[in-house]
PDB file of C-alpha atoms in Angstrom:
ATOM      1  CA  MET K   1     -57.704  46.764  25.104  1.00 88.00           C
ATOM      2  CA  ASN K   2     -58.500  46.972  29.200  1.00 92.00           C
ATOM      3  CA  ILE K   3     -60.841  44.335  30.452  1.00 95.00           C
ATOM      4  CA  LEU K   4     -61.586  44.978  34.139  1.00 93.00           C
ATOM      5  CA  MET K   5     -62.424  42.092  35.939  1.00 90.00           C
ATOM      6  CA  VAL K   6     -64.557  42.872  39.318  1.00 89.00           C
ATOM      7  CA  GLY K   7     -65.640  40.728  42.722  1.00 84.00           C
ATOM      8  CA  HIS K   8     -65.604  39.730  46.072  1.00 80.00           C
ATOM      9  CA  SER K   9     -63.692  37.006  47.544  1.00 76.00           C
ATOM     10  CA  ARG K  10     -64.186  33.845  46.941  1.00 80.00           C
ATOM     11  CA  SER K  11     -66.744  35.002  44.158  1.00 84.00           C
ATOM     12  CA  GLY K  12     -65.452  32.298  41.545  1.00 86.00           C
ATOM     13  CA  LYS K  13     -63.265  35.052  39.533  1.00 88.00           C
ATOM     14  CA  THR K  14     -59.457  32.262  40.108  1.00 88.00           C
ATOM     15  CA  SER K  15     -61.849  29.040  39.001  1.00 90.00           C
ATOM     16  CA  PHE K  16     -62.933  31.078  35.939  1.00 92.00           C
ATOM     17  CA  MET K  17     -59.353  32.281  34.747  1.00 90.00           C
ATOM     18  CA  ALA K  18     -58.521  28.130  35.756  1.00 92.00           C
ATOM     19  CA  GLY K  19     -61.151  27.811  32.988  1.00 94.00           C
ATOM     20  CA  MET K  20     -60.205  30.182  30.943  1.00 95.00           C
ATOM     21  CA  TYR K  21     -56.756  29.643  29.924  1.00 95.00           C
ATOM     22  CA  ARG K  22     -57.843  25.246  29.695  1.00 95.00           C
ATOM     23  CA  TYR K  23     -60.311  26.200  27.062  1.00 95.00           C
ATOM     24  CA  LEU K  24     -58.240  28.666  25.590  1.00 96.00           C
ATOM     25  CA  GLY K  25     -54.793  28.247  26.406  1.00 94.00           C
ATOM     26  CA  GLU K  26     -52.107  28.337  24.166  1.00 89.00           C
ATOM     27  CA  SER K  27     -54.695  27.097  21.560  1.00 90.00           C
ATOM     28  CA  THR K  28     -53.496  26.864  18.015  1.00 88.00           C
ATOM     29  CA  ASP K  29     -56.978  25.906  16.475  1.00 91.00           C
ATOM     30  CA  GLY K  30     -59.438  28.376  16.222  1.00 93.00           C
ATOM     31  CA  TYR K  31     -59.496  31.107  19.073  1.00 96.00           C
ATOM     32  CA  GLY K  32     -57.365  30.887  21.628  1.00 96.00           C
ATOM     33  CA  ILE K  33     -55.209  33.141  24.677  1.00 96.00           C
ATOM     34  CA  VAL K  34     -52.466  33.205  25.406  1.00 95.00           C
ATOM     35  CA  ALA K  35     -49.777  34.471  28.427  1.00 95.00           C
ATOM     36  CA  LYS K  36     -47.357  37.256  27.410  1.00 93.00           C
ATOM     37  CA  LYS K  37     -44.876  36.748  30.938  1.00 93.00           C
ATOM     38  CA  THR K  38     -43.292  32.772  31.641  1.00 93.00           C
ATOM     39  CA  GLN K  39     -44.533  33.560  35.540  1.00 92.00           C
ATOM     40  CA  GLN K  40     -48.417  34.159  34.704  1.00 92.00           C
ATOM     41  CA  LYS K  41     -48.090  31.584  32.039  1.00 93.00           C
ATOM     42  CA  THR K  42     -46.612  28.770  34.474  1.00 94.00           C
ATOM     43  CA  ASN K  43     -49.506  29.426  37.004  1.00 92.00           C
ATOM     44  CA  LEU K  44     -52.130  29.817  34.554  1.00 93.00           C
ATOM     45  CA  GLN K  45     -51.705  25.778  33.319  1.00 93.00           C
ATOM     46  CA  LYS K  46     -50.568  24.988  36.871  1.00 93.00           C
ATOM     47  CA  MET K  47     -54.730  25.674  37.752  1.00 92.00           C
ATOM     48  CA  ALA K  48     -56.054  24.008  34.169  1.00 93.00           C
ATOM     49  CA  ASN K  49     -54.070  21.531  35.542  1.00 93.00           C
ATOM     50  CA  GLY K  50     -56.032  20.187  38.001  1.00 93.00           C
ATOM     51  CA  LEU K  51     -58.998  22.348  36.975  1.00 91.00           C
ATOM     52  CA  ALA K  52     -58.909  18.660  35.173  1.00 90.00           C
ATOM     53  CA  ARG K  53     -58.895  16.936  38.172  1.00 91.00           C
ATOM     54  CA  ASN K  54     -62.003  19.146  40.012  1.00 86.00           C
ATOM     55  CA  GLN K  55     -58.934  20.673  41.859  1.00 88.00           C
ATOM     56  CA  TYR K  56     -60.351  24.546  42.302  1.00 85.00           C
ATOM     57  CA  PRO K  57     -57.003  27.129  42.301  1.00 80.00           C
ATOM     58  CA  ALA K  58     -56.942  28.742  45.985  1.00 75.00           C
ATOM     59  CA  GLY K  59     -58.182  31.902  45.785  1.00 64.00           C
ATOM     60  CA  THR K  60     -56.132  35.533  46.325  1.00 59.00           C
ATOM     61  CA  ASP K  61     -56.804  38.957  47.563  1.00 54.00           C
ATOM     62  CA  VAL K  62     -53.767  40.153  45.400  1.00 57.00           C
ATOM     63  CA  GLN K  63     -55.044  43.015  42.599  1.00 63.00           C
ATOM     64  CA  GLN K  64     -53.170  41.124  39.680  1.00 79.00           C
ATOM     65  CA  MET K  65     -52.285  42.583  35.244  1.00 87.00           C
ATOM     66  CA  TYR K  66     -52.337  39.590  33.128  1.00 91.00           C
ATOM     67  CA  ASN K  67     -51.132  40.616  29.849  1.00 94.00           C
ATOM     68  CA  PHE K  68     -52.863  38.189  26.928  1.00 95.00           C
ATOM     69  CA  GLY K  69     -52.720  38.266  23.522  1.00 94.00           C
ATOM     70  CA  PHE K  70     -55.741  37.343  21.674  1.00 95.00           C
ATOM     71  CA  THR K  71     -55.252  34.914  19.331  1.00 94.00           C
ATOM     72  CA  VAL K  72     -56.661  32.508  15.536  1.00 93.00           C
ATOM     73  CA  ASN K  73     -55.084  29.551  15.077  1.00 93.00           C
ATOM     74  CA  GLY K  74     -51.898  30.320  17.369  1.00 92.00           C
ATOM     75  CA  GLU K  75     -51.760  33.914  14.953  1.00 90.00           C
ATOM     76  CA  GLU K  76     -51.323  36.487  17.567  1.00 90.00           C
ATOM     77  CA  ILE K  77     -54.547  39.576  16.281  1.00 89.00           C
ATOM     78  CA  MET K  78     -54.755  41.536  19.249  1.00 89.00           C
ATOM     79  CA  PRO K  79     -53.683  42.914  22.830  1.00 90.00           C
ATOM     80  CA  PHE K  80     -55.426  42.277  26.017  1.00 93.00           C
ATOM     81  CA  ASN K  81     -54.437  42.940  30.190  1.00 93.00           C
ATOM     82  CA  TRP K  82     -56.805  41.171  32.114  1.00 93.00           C
ATOM     83  CA  MET K  83     -56.695  43.078  35.026  1.00 89.00           C
ATOM     84  CA  ASP K  84     -57.846  41.490  37.886  1.00 84.00           C
ATOM     85  CA  TYR K  85     -59.510  43.888  40.777  1.00 80.00           C
ATOM     86  CA  ARG K  86     -59.578  43.395  44.043  1.00 68.00           C
ATOM     87  CA  GLY K  87     -59.626  46.210  45.614  1.00 58.00           C
ATOM     88  CA  GLY K  88     -60.442  48.501  48.736  1.00 59.00           C
ATOM     89  CA  ILE K  89     -64.504  48.642  47.443  1.00 63.00           C
ATOM     90  CA  LEU K  90     -65.025  45.051  47.865  1.00 66.00           C
ATOM     91  CA  LEU K  91     -62.280  44.486  50.888  1.00 57.00           C
ATOM     92  CA  SER K  92     -64.556  47.442  53.521  1.00 58.00           C
ATOM     93  CA  ASP K  93     -68.295  49.070  54.108  1.00 60.00           C
ATOM     94  CA  ASP K  94     -66.997  51.041  54.484  1.00 60.00           C
ATOM     95  CA  PRO K  95     -64.629  52.035  51.365  1.00 59.00           C
ATOM     96  CA  ASP K  96     -62.132  55.805  52.115  1.00 61.00           C
ATOM     97  CA  ASP K  97     -62.606  57.991  49.151  1.00 63.00           C
ATOM     98  CA  SER K  98     -58.502  56.840  47.890  1.00 69.00           C
ATOM     99  CA  ASP K  99     -60.083  53.617  47.573  1.00 69.00           C
ATOM    100  CA  MET K 100     -63.440  54.881  45.225  1.00 69.00           C
ATOM    101  CA  ASN K 101     -60.979  56.635  43.158  1.00 76.00           C
ATOM    102  CA  THR K 102     -58.776  54.377  43.008  1.00 77.00           C
ATOM    103  CA  PHE K 103     -61.197  51.718  41.417  1.00 78.00           C
ATOM    104  CA  LEU K 104     -63.151  55.237  39.211  1.00 78.00           C
ATOM    105  CA  LYS K 105     -59.693  55.966  37.637  1.00 81.00           C
ATOM    106  CA  SER K 106     -59.071  51.664  37.007  1.00 82.00           C
ATOM    107  CA  LEU K 107     -62.647  51.254  35.064  1.00 83.00           C
ATOM    108  CA  ARG K 108     -62.309  55.374  33.285  1.00 81.00           C
ATOM    109  CA  SER K 109     -58.843  53.103  32.518  1.00 84.00           C
ATOM    110  CA  ALA K 110     -61.219  50.208  31.386  1.00 90.00           C
ATOM    111  CA  ASP K 111     -62.004  49.123  27.749  1.00 91.00           C
ATOM    112  CA  ALA K 112     -64.335  46.433  28.642  1.00 94.00           C
ATOM    113  CA  LEU K 113     -65.309  45.054  32.330  1.00 94.00           C
ATOM    114  CA  VAL K 114     -65.864  41.931  34.010  1.00 95.00           C
ATOM    115  CA  VAL K 115     -68.557  41.938  37.254  1.00 94.00           C
ATOM    116  CA  PHE K 116     -68.380  37.981  38.567  1.00 93.00           C
ATOM    117  CA  LEU K 117     -72.026  38.057  41.046  1.00 92.00           C
ATOM    118  CA  ASP K 118     -70.988  34.100  43.403  1.00 90.00           C
ATOM    119  CA  GLY K 119     -74.805  32.160  42.460  1.00 91.00           C
ATOM    120  CA  VAL K 120     -75.270  30.909  45.291  1.00 90.00           C
ATOM    121  CA  LYS K 121     -75.331  33.703  47.050  1.00 88.00           C
ATOM    122  CA  LEU K 122     -77.763  35.223  44.893  1.00 89.00           C
ATOM    123  CA  ALA K 123     -79.743  32.132  45.279  1.00 89.00           C
ATOM    124  CA  GLU K 124     -80.481  32.944  49.307  1.00 85.00           C
ATOM    125  CA  PRO K 125     -83.322  34.408  50.510  1.00 80.00           C
ATOM    126  CA  SER K 126     -81.715  36.171  52.742  1.00 72.00           C
ATOM    127  CA  ALA K 127     -80.869  40.368  51.826  1.00 63.00           C
ATOM    128  CA  LYS K 128     -77.332  39.465  53.325  1.00 66.00           C
ATOM    129  CA  TRP K 129     -75.193  39.463  50.703  1.00 63.00           C
ATOM    130  CA  SER K 130     -76.713  41.437  48.195  1.00 63.00           C
ATOM    131  CA  MET K 131     -75.572  44.407  50.470  1.00 66.00           C
ATOM    132  CA  GLU K 132     -71.681  43.571  49.585  1.00 72.00           C
ATOM    133  CA  TYR K 133     -72.784  45.050  45.734  1.00 78.00           C
ATOM    134  CA  GLU K 134     -74.850  47.954  47.294  1.00 81.00           C
ATOM    135  CA  ILE K 135     -71.030  50.346  46.609  1.00 77.00           C
ATOM    136  CA  LEU K 136     -69.569  48.416  43.744  1.00 80.00           C
ATOM    137  CA  LEU K 137     -72.950  49.361  42.535  1.00 86.00           C
ATOM    138  CA  SER K 138     -72.304  52.854  43.337  1.00 83.00           C
ATOM    139  CA  CYS K 139     -69.648  52.789  41.641  1.00 80.00           C
ATOM    140  CA  ILE K 140     -70.619  51.200  38.118  1.00 86.00           C
ATOM    141  CA  GLU K 141     -74.001  52.895  37.925  1.00 87.00           C
ATOM    142  CA  SER K 142     -71.956  57.299  39.300  1.00 83.00           C
ATOM    143  CA  SER K 143     -69.500  55.727  36.287  1.00 86.00           C
ATOM    144  CA  LEU K 144     -71.924  54.817  32.904  1.00 88.00           C
ATOM    145  CA  GLU K 145     -72.059  58.541  31.988  1.00 84.00           C
ATOM    146  CA  ALA K 146     -68.081  57.781  31.412  1.00 84.00           C
ATOM    147  CA  LEU K 147     -68.182  54.989  30.048  1.00 85.00           C
ATOM    148  CA  ASP K 148     -70.299  56.184  27.288  1.00 84.00           C
ATOM    149  CA  LYS K 149     -68.751  58.837  26.420  1.00 82.00           C
ATOM    150  CA  LYS K 150     -66.277  56.577  25.526  1.00 78.00           C
ATOM    151  CA  GLY K 151     -68.199  55.373  22.361  1.00 78.00           C
ATOM    152  CA  THR K 152     -67.979  51.019  23.028  1.00 87.00           C
ATOM    153  CA  PHE K 153     -68.361  49.393  26.166  1.00 92.00           C
ATOM    154  CA  HIS K 154     -69.627  46.666  27.601  1.00 95.00           C
ATOM    155  CA  ILE K 155     -69.954  45.022  31.108  1.00 96.00           C
ATOM    156  CA  SER K 156     -70.459  41.093  31.447  1.00 97.00           C
ATOM    157  CA  PHE K 157     -72.755  40.104  34.656  1.00 96.00           C
ATOM    158  CA  VAL K 158     -70.950  36.725  35.259  1.00 97.00           C
ATOM    159  CA  ILE K 159     -73.089  34.604  38.009  1.00 95.00           C
ATOM    160  CA  THR K 160     -70.709  31.912  39.037  1.00 94.00           C
ATOM    161  CA  LYS K 161     -70.706  28.678  40.829  1.00 93.00           C
ATOM    162  CA  CYS K 162     -74.262  27.654  39.015  1.00 93.00           C
ATOM    163  CA  ASP K 163     -72.758  23.839  39.072  1.00 89.00           C
ATOM    164  CA  LEU K 164     -74.004  23.671  42.274  1.00 90.00           C
ATOM    165  CA  ILE K 165     -77.108  25.711  43.145  1.00 90.00           C
ATOM    166  CA  PRO K 166     -80.894  23.997  42.119  1.00 87.00           C
ATOM    167  CA  GLU K 167     -82.195  23.541  38.978  1.00 83.00           C
ATOM    168  CA  GLY K 168     -83.996  25.838  38.760  1.00 81.00           C
ATOM    169  CA  ALA K 169     -83.248  28.211  41.729  1.00 85.00           C
ATOM    170  CA  HIS K 170     -84.833  31.892  41.523  1.00 88.00           C
ATOM    171  CA  PHE K 171     -81.534  34.649  42.433  1.00 90.00           C
ATOM    172  CA  HIS K 172     -83.084  37.117  45.277  1.00 86.00           C
ATOM    173  CA  GLY K 173     -79.867  38.782  45.215  1.00 86.00           C
ATOM    174  CA  LEU K 174     -79.524  40.148  41.736  1.00 89.00           C
ATOM    175  CA  GLU K 175     -82.787  41.929  42.063  1.00 87.00           C
ATOM    176  CA  ARG K 176     -80.178  45.061  43.211  1.00 87.00           C
ATOM    177  CA  PHE K 177     -78.825  44.574  40.080  1.00 91.00           C
ATOM    178  CA  TYR K 178     -82.187  46.478  38.475  1.00 92.00           C
ATOM    179  CA  THR K 179     -82.399  49.119  38.730  1.00 92.00           C
ATOM    180  CA  LEU K 180     -78.318  49.835  36.952  1.00 94.00           C
ATOM    181  CA  PHE K 181     -80.008  47.176  33.695  1.00 95.00           C
ATOM    182  CA  ASP K 182     -82.081  49.458  33.492  1.00 95.00           C
ATOM    183  CA  GLN K 183     -79.425  52.351  32.768  1.00 94.00           C
ATOM    184  CA  ILE K 184     -77.064  50.478  30.514  1.00 94.00           C
ATOM    185  CA  ALA K 185     -80.162  49.691  28.504  1.00 94.00           C
ATOM    186  CA  ALA K 186     -80.784  53.287  27.669  1.00 93.00           C
ATOM    187  CA  SER K 187     -77.268  53.870  27.107  1.00 92.00           C
ATOM    188  CA  LYS K 188     -76.414  54.682  23.637  1.00 89.00           C
ATOM    189  CA  HIS K 189     -72.795  53.220  24.023  1.00 91.00           C
ATOM    190  CA  VAL K 190     -72.523  50.771  26.843  1.00 94.00           C
ATOM    191  CA  THR K 191     -74.102  47.088  26.608  1.00 95.00           C
ATOM    192  CA  GLY K 192     -74.197  44.781  28.725  1.00 96.00           C
ATOM    193  CA  MET K 193     -74.747  40.866  28.951  1.00 97.00           C
ATOM    194  CA  LEU K 194     -75.734  38.293  31.597  1.00 97.00           C
ATOM    195  CA  LEU K 195     -73.752  34.293  31.250  1.00 95.00           C
ATOM    196  CA  HIS K 196     -74.381  31.763  33.984  1.00 95.00           C
ATOM    197  CA  SER K 197     -71.176  31.017  34.301  1.00 94.00           C
ATOM    198  CA  ALA K 198     -70.101  26.882  35.657  1.00 91.00           C
ATOM    199  CA  ILE K 199     -66.492  24.988  36.249  1.00 93.00           C
ATOM    200  CA  ASN K 200     -65.917  22.184  36.490  1.00 91.00           C
ATOM    201  CA  SER K 201     -63.292  19.788  34.854  1.00 91.00           C
ATOM    202  CA  GLU K 202     -66.365  18.745  32.301  1.00 90.00           C
ATOM    203  CA  PHE K 203     -67.570  22.237  31.765  1.00 91.00           C
ATOM    204  CA  TYR K 204     -65.300  25.206  31.340  1.00 92.00           C
ATOM    205  CA  PHE K 205     -66.376  26.829  27.969  1.00 93.00           C
ATOM    206  CA  THR K 206     -68.459  29.721  29.139  1.00 94.00           C
ATOM    207  CA  PRO K 207     -65.357  32.073  30.370  1.00 95.00           C
ATOM    208  CA  PHE K 208     -64.857  31.690  25.843  1.00 96.00           C
ATOM    209  CA  LEU K 209     -68.688  33.993  25.888  1.00 96.00           C
ATOM    210  CA  SER K 210     -67.428  36.080  28.837  1.00 96.00           C
ATOM    211  CA  LEU K 211     -64.240  37.024  26.643  1.00 96.00           C
ATOM    212  CA  ALA K 212     -65.807  37.360  22.933  1.00 96.00           C
ATOM    213  CA  PHE K 213     -68.655  39.602  24.352  1.00 97.00           C
ATOM    214  CA  SER K 214     -65.500  41.905  25.873  1.00 95.00           C
ATOM    215  CA  ILE K 215     -63.214  41.387  22.759  1.00 94.00           C
ATOM    216  CA  TYR K 216     -66.637  42.539  20.222  1.00 94.00           C
ATOM    217  CA  GLY K 217     -66.845  45.321  22.226  1.00 92.00           C
ATOM    218  CA  GLY K 218     -63.475  46.532  22.607  1.00 87.00           C
ATOM    219  CA  THR K 219     -62.743  45.781  18.759  1.00 85.00           C
ATOM    220  CA  PRO K 220     -63.620  49.459  17.649  1.00 82.00           C
ATOM    221  CA  ILE K 221     -61.434  51.405  20.212  1.00 79.00           C
ATOM    222  CA  TYR K 222     -58.484  48.981  19.006  1.00 76.00           C
ATOM    223  CA  ILE K 223     -59.627  48.716  15.360  1.00 74.00           C
ATOM    224  CA  GLN K 224     -59.053  52.714  15.737  1.00 73.00           C
ATOM    225  CA  LYS K 225     -55.229  52.437  17.585  1.00 72.00           C
ATOM    226  CA  ARG K 226     -54.433  51.074  13.880  1.00 67.00           C
ATOM    227  CA  LEU K 227     -55.970  53.277  11.644  1.00 68.00           C
ATOM    228  CA  ASN K 228     -53.016  55.798  14.067  1.00 67.00           C
ATOM    229  CA  ALA K 229     -51.100  53.920  13.887  1.00 67.00           C
ATOM    230  CA  MET K 230     -51.500  53.535   9.750  1.00 60.00           C
ATOM    231  CA  LYS K 231     -51.848  56.727   9.529  1.00 69.00           C
ATOM    232  CA  ALA K 232     -48.826  57.861  10.613  1.00 71.00           C
ATOM    233  CA  ALA K 233     -46.290  55.153   8.337  1.00 60.00           C
ATOM    234  CA  GLU K 234     -48.680  56.647   6.154  1.00 66.00           C
ATOM    235  CA  LYS K 235     -46.578  60.661   7.301  1.00 71.00           C
ATOM    236  CA  ARG K 236     -43.801  59.068   7.873  1.00 66.00           C
ATOM    237  CA  HIS K 237     -43.488  57.855   4.016  1.00 56.00           C
ATOM    238  CA  GLU K 238     -44.191  60.660   2.591  1.00 67.00           C
ATOM    239  CA  LYS K 239     -41.555  62.776   5.523  1.00 67.00           C
ATOM    240  CA  HIS K 240     -38.438  60.302   3.492  1.00 57.00           C
ATOM    241  CA  ARG K 241     -39.612  59.219  -0.394  1.00 57.00           C
ATOM    242  CA  ALA K 242     -37.637  61.122  -3.050  1.00 52.00           C
ATOM    243  CA  ASP K 243     -40.352  64.027  -4.606  1.00 55.00           C
ATOM    244  CA  SER K 244     -37.814  64.549  -6.859  1.00 49.00           C
ATOM    245  CA  LEU K 245     -35.662  63.099  -9.590  1.00 51.00           C
ATOM    246  CA  VAL K 246     -32.867  64.955  -8.878  1.00 44.00           C
ATOM    247  CA  GLY K 247     -34.145  64.475  -4.318  1.00 48.00           C
ATOM    248  CA  GLY K 248     -34.103  60.500  -5.271  1.00 50.00           C
ATOM    249  CA  PHE K 249     -30.540  60.377  -7.240  1.00 47.00           C
ATOM    250  CA  PHE K 250     -29.235  62.233  -4.111  1.00 43.00           C
ATOM    251  CA  LYS K 251     -31.099  60.271  -1.651  1.00 53.00           C
ATOM    252  CA  GLY K 252     -29.908  56.915  -3.634  1.00 50.00           C
ATOM    253  CA  LEU K 253     -26.073  57.737  -3.407  1.00 48.00           C
ATOM    254  CA  GLU K 254     -26.726  58.394   0.560  1.00 50.00           C
ATOM    255  CA  HIS K 255     -27.823  54.814  -0.248  1.00 46.00           C
ATOM    256  CA  VAL K 256     -25.096  52.957  -1.743  1.00 48.00           C
ATOM    257  CA  ALA K 257     -22.727  54.758   0.069  1.00 52.00           C
ATOM    258  CA  SER K 258     -24.127  53.054   3.161  1.00 57.00           C
ATOM    259  CA  ARG K 259     -23.932  49.650   1.872  1.00 52.00           C
ATOM    260  CA  VAL K 260     -20.900  50.574   0.335  1.00 47.00           C
ATOM    261  CA  ALA K 261     -19.027  51.456   3.908  1.00 55.00           C
ATOM    262  CA  GLY K 262     -21.683  48.283   5.576  1.00 55.00           C
ATOM    263  CA  VAL K 263     -18.996  46.399   3.599  1.00 51.00           C
ATOM    264  CA  PHE K 264     -15.978  47.091   5.703  1.00 56.00           C
ATOM    265  CA  ASP K 265     -17.758  47.930   8.901  1.00 54.00           C
ATOM    266  CA  GLU K 266     -21.787  46.822   9.942  1.00 62.00           C
ATOM    267  CA  SER K 267     -21.508  49.498  12.389  1.00 61.00           C
ATOM    268  CA  TRP K 268     -20.725  52.184   9.525  1.00 57.00           C
ATOM    269  CA  GLN K 269     -23.788  51.289   8.056  1.00 56.00           C
ATOM    270  CA  TRP K 270     -27.040  53.597   8.871  1.00 49.00           C
ATOM    271  CA  GLU K 271     -30.009  53.792   8.039  1.00 62.00           C
ATOM    272  CA  THR K 272     -30.444  56.405   5.134  1.00 56.00           C
ATOM    273  CA  GLU K 273     -34.213  58.324   3.832  1.00 59.00           C
ATOM    274  CA  PHE K 274     -34.932  55.177   1.473  1.00 52.00           C
ATOM    275  CA  ASP K 275     -34.351  53.690   4.747  1.00 58.00           C
ATOM    276  CA  LYS K 276     -36.686  54.647   6.254  1.00 70.00           C
ATOM    277  CA  ALA K 277     -39.639  54.639   3.451  1.00 65.00           C
ATOM    278  CA  ASP K 278     -39.278  51.299   3.220  1.00 64.00           C
ATOM    279  CA  LYS K 279     -39.831  50.919   6.755  1.00 68.00           C
ATOM    280  CA  ALA K 280     -42.602  53.161   7.544  1.00 63.00           C
ATOM    281  CA  GLU K 281     -44.440  51.610   3.749  1.00 65.00           C
ATOM    282  CA  MET K 282     -44.157  48.308   5.480  1.00 70.00           C
ATOM    283  CA  ASP K 283     -45.184  49.311   8.587  1.00 65.00           C
ATOM    284  CA  PHE K 284     -48.535  50.415   6.761  1.00 61.00           C
ATOM    285  CA  ASN K 285     -48.848  47.560   4.801  1.00 67.00           C
ATOM    286  CA  ARG K 286     -48.641  45.085   8.309  1.00 71.00           C
ATOM    287  CA  GLU K 287     -51.243  47.647   9.886  1.00 68.00           C
ATOM    288  CA  ALA K 288     -53.470  47.047   6.679  1.00 74.00           C
ATOM    289  CA  GLN K 289     -53.459  43.258   7.501  1.00 76.00           C
ATOM    290  CA  ASN K 290     -53.640  43.083  11.121  1.00 78.00           C
ATOM    291  CA  LEU K 291     -56.663  45.748  10.542  1.00 80.00           C
ATOM    292  CA  GLU K 292     -58.241  43.310   7.930  1.00 83.00           C
ATOM    293  CA  LYS K 293     -57.726  40.498  10.285  1.00 85.00           C
ATOM    294  CA  LEU K 294     -59.340  42.089  13.476  1.00 85.00           C
ATOM    295  CA  GLN K 295     -62.710  43.292  10.523  1.00 87.00           C
ATOM    296  CA  LEU K 296     -63.200  39.592   9.787  1.00 90.00           C
ATOM    297  CA  VAL K 297     -62.828  38.065  14.115  1.00 91.00           C
ATOM    298  CA  ARG K 298     -65.251  41.045  15.059  1.00 91.00           C
ATOM    299  CA  GLU K 299     -67.354  39.637  12.493  1.00 93.00           C
ATOM    300  CA  ASP K 300     -66.675  35.802  13.350  1.00 95.00           C
ATOM    301  CA  LEU K 301     -67.670  36.958  16.900  1.00 95.00           C
ATOM    302  CA  GLU K 302     -70.363  39.055  16.662  1.00 95.00           C
ATOM    303  CA  GLU K 303     -72.054  36.036  14.825  1.00 97.00           C
ATOM    304  CA  LYS K 304     -71.596  33.634  17.561  1.00 97.00           C
ATOM    305  CA  LEU K 305     -72.491  36.440  19.262  1.00 96.00           C
ATOM    306  CA  LYS K 306     -76.385  36.191  18.495  1.00 97.00           C
ATOM    307  CA  GLN K 307     -75.724  32.623  18.242  1.00 97.00           C
ATOM    308  CA  TRP K 308     -75.800  32.526  21.148  1.00 96.00           C
ATOM    309  CA  ILE K 309     -78.541  34.625  22.345  1.00 97.00           C
ATOM    310  CA  LYS K 310     -80.331  31.714  20.095  1.00 96.00           C
ATOM    311  CA  ASP K 311     -78.966  29.149  21.916  1.00 96.00           C
ATOM    312  CA  ASN K 312     -80.596  31.471  25.397  1.00 94.00           C
ATOM    313  CA  LEU K 313     -76.952  31.129  26.073  1.00 95.00           C
ATOM    314  CA  ILE K 314     -76.390  34.832  26.982  1.00 96.00           C
ATOM    315  CA  ILE K 315     -79.398  37.537  28.112  1.00 96.00           C
ATOM    316  CA  ILE K 316     -78.635  41.216  26.438  1.00 96.00           C
ATOM    317  CA  ILE K 317     -79.758  44.115  28.614  1.00 91.00           C
TER     318      ILE K 317
END
């Protein structure tokens, strides 16, 4: 699945990534994430280690795609891409059509969206900072109908830097989002979540809340892909299995001939119809096992989300 991360420069996205990796990275106990590219793993580990010393990673305006695996007790359950969008609509007060189309294309290819809102800016009484979100808001609003047609789609709104804001402060700038929140609440399939996030050496749990919400929302799409893979494996098995006693006899002879040839030279051995049928059956069984695990994970995440709502850690829009 694809999770799109959107936020202006210095809104806390990189620190959020450092906190997420420090809490979940390469974990073999419970839920975790594993970085699939060596260089990304090295960079994320460096950021996580720095965060443990209260050293915040430097932000960047370079667009990136992180390739992760979502794991349970060290076993990968589902791959996902964390797409860090840093395009023109976030860097310009007047983006051109190309910038707008690039963002809309990224949004519509995503299975979940995480929007980062700078809590320090939102807490300022002045309205000057709220204007920087107007274009982003407009793009999301114009895409809601298309996102609704995709089926389940989850949007996380993460208010960052909450540990730098006085307790009880009012987020004046958030009022700009109320219309969008109402539209999401009226949608059939798009669901929103509001989360207050603080990332520092002692507190870095909140990224898991957003990731769990995104994974929970995107799992039905991934499950459908796995069901399609099961159907394809079943068709392959039907195609290559023996349909009659005579057919089984000749396919059996081919299988024996292939193995005999392999005794003399492995390169002479070929994949027989029996081999293809066995492989298809193994693929089907593997997909069935993965599907069962995915369903259990989704049920567990659903219970966690319910508890987080009760604990006032998240607000469902």
